[in-house]
């Protein structure tokens, strides 16, 4: 299963400080993940990072190659700093295409980024009814013929109907588990100020930093005891807080 990560904080950090430099960075997790739970062995089918500019606009860099082969990205990651980002390394589910467009994060015109770590069981038949309820244009403009791209379209439809991000994500998880029981649904949405993430049958941890920043990741980026596992079946909402004494993370059952 893919590995993903999101960060939000009050002060800019380089992409490399999260994706490349830590002992168990996303770069390391692309070739040597620690907790795949039977869902693949490496995450070599591409990668992506989306980072928010000071004006709140998410910019994307995605490739359909392993992260470790992209020396230019490793340079770029040292030169770009941001207060909020989403990144992912991909292990394509068998039967789904390997392409740049299938690599998370996905972006919407509203300035949000999305990633999915997991698999929808019975794809695509199990999702036909949920897909049929979407506007035809949303289906015609899916970025890729993958479960993740459809889940993102379902989340966007709920956002367009006025739901907030947490409600939209929780609703899509509930609908998908009803239609496709046993699915692994670690979803991640970020808008530059908050992170909404689910842990459904896959690994997820988070940590807060002394300045109030929060990092959420499939696997802890280092052995620091600040990392806290997110219980299975949970929804996490994180905002940059005011330090360790002002909790910036709320976890509730789905
Ligand atoms: N099923 C998704 C895809 O193929 C996510 C894969 C994963 O988490 N390994 O892109």
XYZ file of C-alpha atoms and ligand atoms in Angstrom:
264
model
C 0.000 0.000 0.000
C 1.167 3.478 -0.705
C 2.600 5.656 2.025
C 1.491 9.236 2.525
C 2.224 12.246 4.662
C 0.811 15.686 5.408
C 2.157 18.596 7.406
C 0.761 21.920 8.564
C 2.560 24.457 10.711
C 3.129 28.112 11.514
C 6.633 28.310 10.017
C 7.948 27.149 6.637
C 9.927 23.908 6.472
C 11.715 22.505 3.440
C 10.149 19.580 1.570
C 13.409 17.732 2.198
C 13.069 18.072 5.994
C 10.051 15.744 5.830
C 10.456 13.784 2.602
C 14.217 13.182 2.371
C 16.214 13.900 5.533
C 14.486 11.950 8.375
C 15.805 8.464 9.177
C 12.539 6.924 7.906
C 11.597 9.645 5.417
C 9.098 9.131 2.608
C 12.136 8.552 0.386
C 13.164 5.626 2.619
C 9.566 4.415 2.757
C 9.520 4.284 -1.047
C 12.056 1.435 -1.043
C 11.907 0.100 2.522
C 8.502 0.705 4.142
C 8.074 -0.904 7.556
C 4.332 -1.522 7.893
C 2.704 -2.471 4.570
C 0.384 -5.054 6.189
C 0.525 -7.393 3.236
C -0.274 -4.684 0.687
C 2.849 -4.778 -1.505
C 6.540 -4.525 -0.716
C 7.875 -1.271 -2.187
C 6.353 2.032 -3.276
C 8.046 2.421 -6.635
C 5.147 3.223 -8.995
C 5.552 6.956 -8.715
C 5.313 9.720 -6.169
C 3.966 13.188 -5.702
C 4.136 16.216 -3.484
C 1.784 19.156 -3.301
C 2.811 22.197 -1.290
C 0.951 25.382 -0.469
C 2.447 28.730 -1.453
C 2.318 31.731 0.881
C -0.840 32.754 -1.014
C -2.435 29.380 -0.229
C -2.196 27.935 -3.731
C -1.209 24.251 -3.919
C 1.533 23.458 -6.443
C 2.169 19.881 -7.585
C 5.194 17.823 -8.552
C 4.349 14.242 -9.580
C 6.226 11.511 -11.418
C 5.537 7.902 -12.399
C 9.067 6.823 -11.403
C 10.422 5.813 -8.000
C 11.321 8.836 -5.883
C 14.866 7.581 -5.448
C 15.535 7.814 -9.197
C 14.704 11.531 -9.401
C 17.877 13.374 -8.406
C 16.361 16.674 -9.536
C 13.488 16.228 -7.103
C 15.930 15.601 -4.278
C 17.541 18.975 -5.109
C 14.221 20.755 -5.506
C 13.074 19.405 -2.140
C 15.957 21.213 -0.436
C 15.060 24.501 -2.104
C 11.292 24.634 -1.559
C 9.899 25.636 1.832
C 6.246 25.631 2.842
C 3.951 25.684 5.864
C 1.693 22.913 4.481
C 2.109 19.952 2.176
C 0.785 16.528 1.178
C 3.095 13.879 -0.281
C 2.785 10.237 -1.296
C 4.771 7.349 -2.741
C 2.716 4.833 -4.726
C 2.457 1.090 -4.951
C -0.132 0.664 -7.697
C -2.894 -1.773 -6.805
C -2.852 -4.747 -9.180
C -5.128 -4.018 -12.131
C -4.750 -0.246 -11.899
C -2.670 1.884 -14.272
C 0.819 3.174 -13.553
C 0.853 6.799 -14.680
C 1.704 10.223 -13.356
C -1.987 11.130 -13.260
C -2.654 8.199 -10.906
C -0.097 9.453 -8.372
C -1.328 11.347 -5.319
C -1.767 14.033 -4.332
C -4.768 14.986 -6.433
C -5.767 18.662 -6.507
C -9.090 20.412 -6.966
C -9.774 23.966 -8.143
C -10.819 24.838 -4.590
C -7.206 24.503 -3.470
C -7.389 21.159 -1.707
C -5.076 18.156 -1.967
C -6.072 14.494 -1.601
C -4.295 11.196 -1.120
C -5.534 7.638 -0.580
C -3.531 4.829 0.950
C -5.330 1.536 0.486
C -7.635 -0.322 -1.862
C -11.336 -0.503 -2.670
C -12.408 -4.138 -2.639
C -14.288 -5.468 -5.668
C -13.148 -2.531 -7.806
C -14.693 -1.346 -10.050
C -17.970 -3.262 -9.831
C -18.491 -2.605 -6.134
C -18.446 1.168 -6.736
C -20.740 1.322 -9.767
C -23.796 2.569 -7.845
C -21.870 5.270 -5.975
C -20.195 6.365 -9.203
C -23.545 6.513 -11.000
C -24.738 9.146 -8.524
C -21.930 11.529 -9.543
C -22.363 14.157 -12.274
C -21.299 12.687 -15.631
C -18.701 15.425 -16.021
C -16.975 14.364 -12.788
C -16.630 10.833 -14.173
C -15.472 12.038 -17.593
C -12.749 14.145 -15.979
C -11.428 11.573 -13.493
C -7.652 11.891 -13.476
C -7.099 8.147 -13.672
C -9.071 4.908 -13.768
C -8.228 4.140 -10.154
C -10.138 3.664 -6.915
C -8.296 6.662 -5.429
C -9.406 9.037 -8.212
C -13.027 7.956 -7.762
C -12.844 8.377 -3.972
C -11.571 11.917 -4.551
C -14.474 12.640 -6.920
C -16.890 11.379 -4.243
C -15.275 13.629 -1.613
C -15.406 16.629 -3.977
C -19.102 16.027 -4.683
C -19.809 16.258 -0.948
C -17.674 19.392 -0.628
C -19.563 20.919 -3.547
C -22.808 20.118 -1.709
C -21.614 22.226 1.233
C -20.158 19.618 3.593
C -16.987 20.495 5.476
C -13.914 18.397 4.778
C -14.263 16.123 7.824
C -17.942 15.376 7.097
C -17.221 14.788 3.409
C -14.400 12.361 4.134
C -16.337 10.490 6.844
C -19.353 10.176 4.542
C -17.308 8.757 1.691
C -15.639 6.240 4.012
C -19.038 5.092 5.316
C -20.551 4.793 1.825
C -17.508 2.970 0.481
C -17.350 0.491 3.359
C -21.052 -0.253 2.822
C -20.545 -0.811 -0.914
C -17.161 -2.493 -0.694
C -16.678 -4.107 2.726
C -13.101 -4.781 3.760
C -11.736 -1.809 1.813
C -8.623 -0.122 3.140
C -9.411 3.569 3.305
C -6.696 5.794 4.688
C -7.774 9.089 3.125
C -5.989 12.410 3.494
C -7.268 15.876 2.555
C -5.478 19.164 3.253
C -6.398 22.745 2.412
C -3.278 24.529 3.639
C -4.621 25.136 7.133
C -6.015 21.812 8.248
C -5.416 18.136 7.636
C -8.236 15.584 7.683
C -7.100 11.958 7.689
C -8.680 8.561 8.260
C -7.202 5.312 9.504
C -9.236 2.413 8.124
C -7.381 -0.874 8.053
C -4.012 0.753 7.522
C -1.179 2.349 9.449
C -1.263 6.042 10.431
C 0.615 8.104 13.008
C 0.967 11.768 13.864
C 3.188 14.025 15.883
C 3.077 17.615 17.045
C 6.176 19.839 17.020
C 7.250 22.440 19.631
C 6.060 25.323 17.425
C 2.571 23.796 17.102
C 3.105 22.204 13.685
C 1.550 18.789 13.066
C 2.810 15.987 10.826
C 0.593 13.018 9.887
C 2.207 10.032 8.166
C 1.543 6.396 7.309
C 4.726 5.532 9.192
C 6.652 7.602 11.774
C 9.509 9.466 10.081
C 11.961 8.751 12.912
C 12.133 6.921 16.246
C 11.078 10.044 18.217
C 8.619 9.140 20.974
C 6.462 12.111 19.960
C 4.865 9.917 17.271
C 1.420 8.656 18.273
C -0.365 5.838 16.413
C -3.893 6.693 15.231
C -6.374 3.946 16.245
C -7.971 2.000 13.437
C -11.430 3.288 12.519
C -10.615 6.926 13.360
C -10.882 10.360 11.786
C -8.117 12.822 12.609
C -8.420 16.594 12.194
C -5.232 18.620 12.685
C -4.495 22.327 12.591
C -1.307 24.195 13.375
C -1.675 24.934 17.086
C 0.147 27.027 19.628
C 2.639 24.482 20.875
C 2.499 21.196 22.782
C 0.294 22.699 25.496
C -2.419 23.610 22.977
C -3.528 20.401 21.305
C -3.947 20.861 17.583
C -5.166 17.358 16.860
C -8.641 15.885 17.409
C -9.288 12.182 16.877
C -12.810 10.729 16.799
C -14.266 7.350 15.871
C -15.622 7.102 12.328
N -5.321 1.776 -4.839
C -4.573 2.996 -4.961
C -3.759 3.029 -6.253
O -3.607 2.060 -6.913
C -3.690 3.203 -3.753
C -2.596 2.188 -3.734
C -1.935 1.966 -2.406
O -2.294 2.484 -1.350
N -0.978 1.100 -2.483
O -3.257 4.081 -6.563
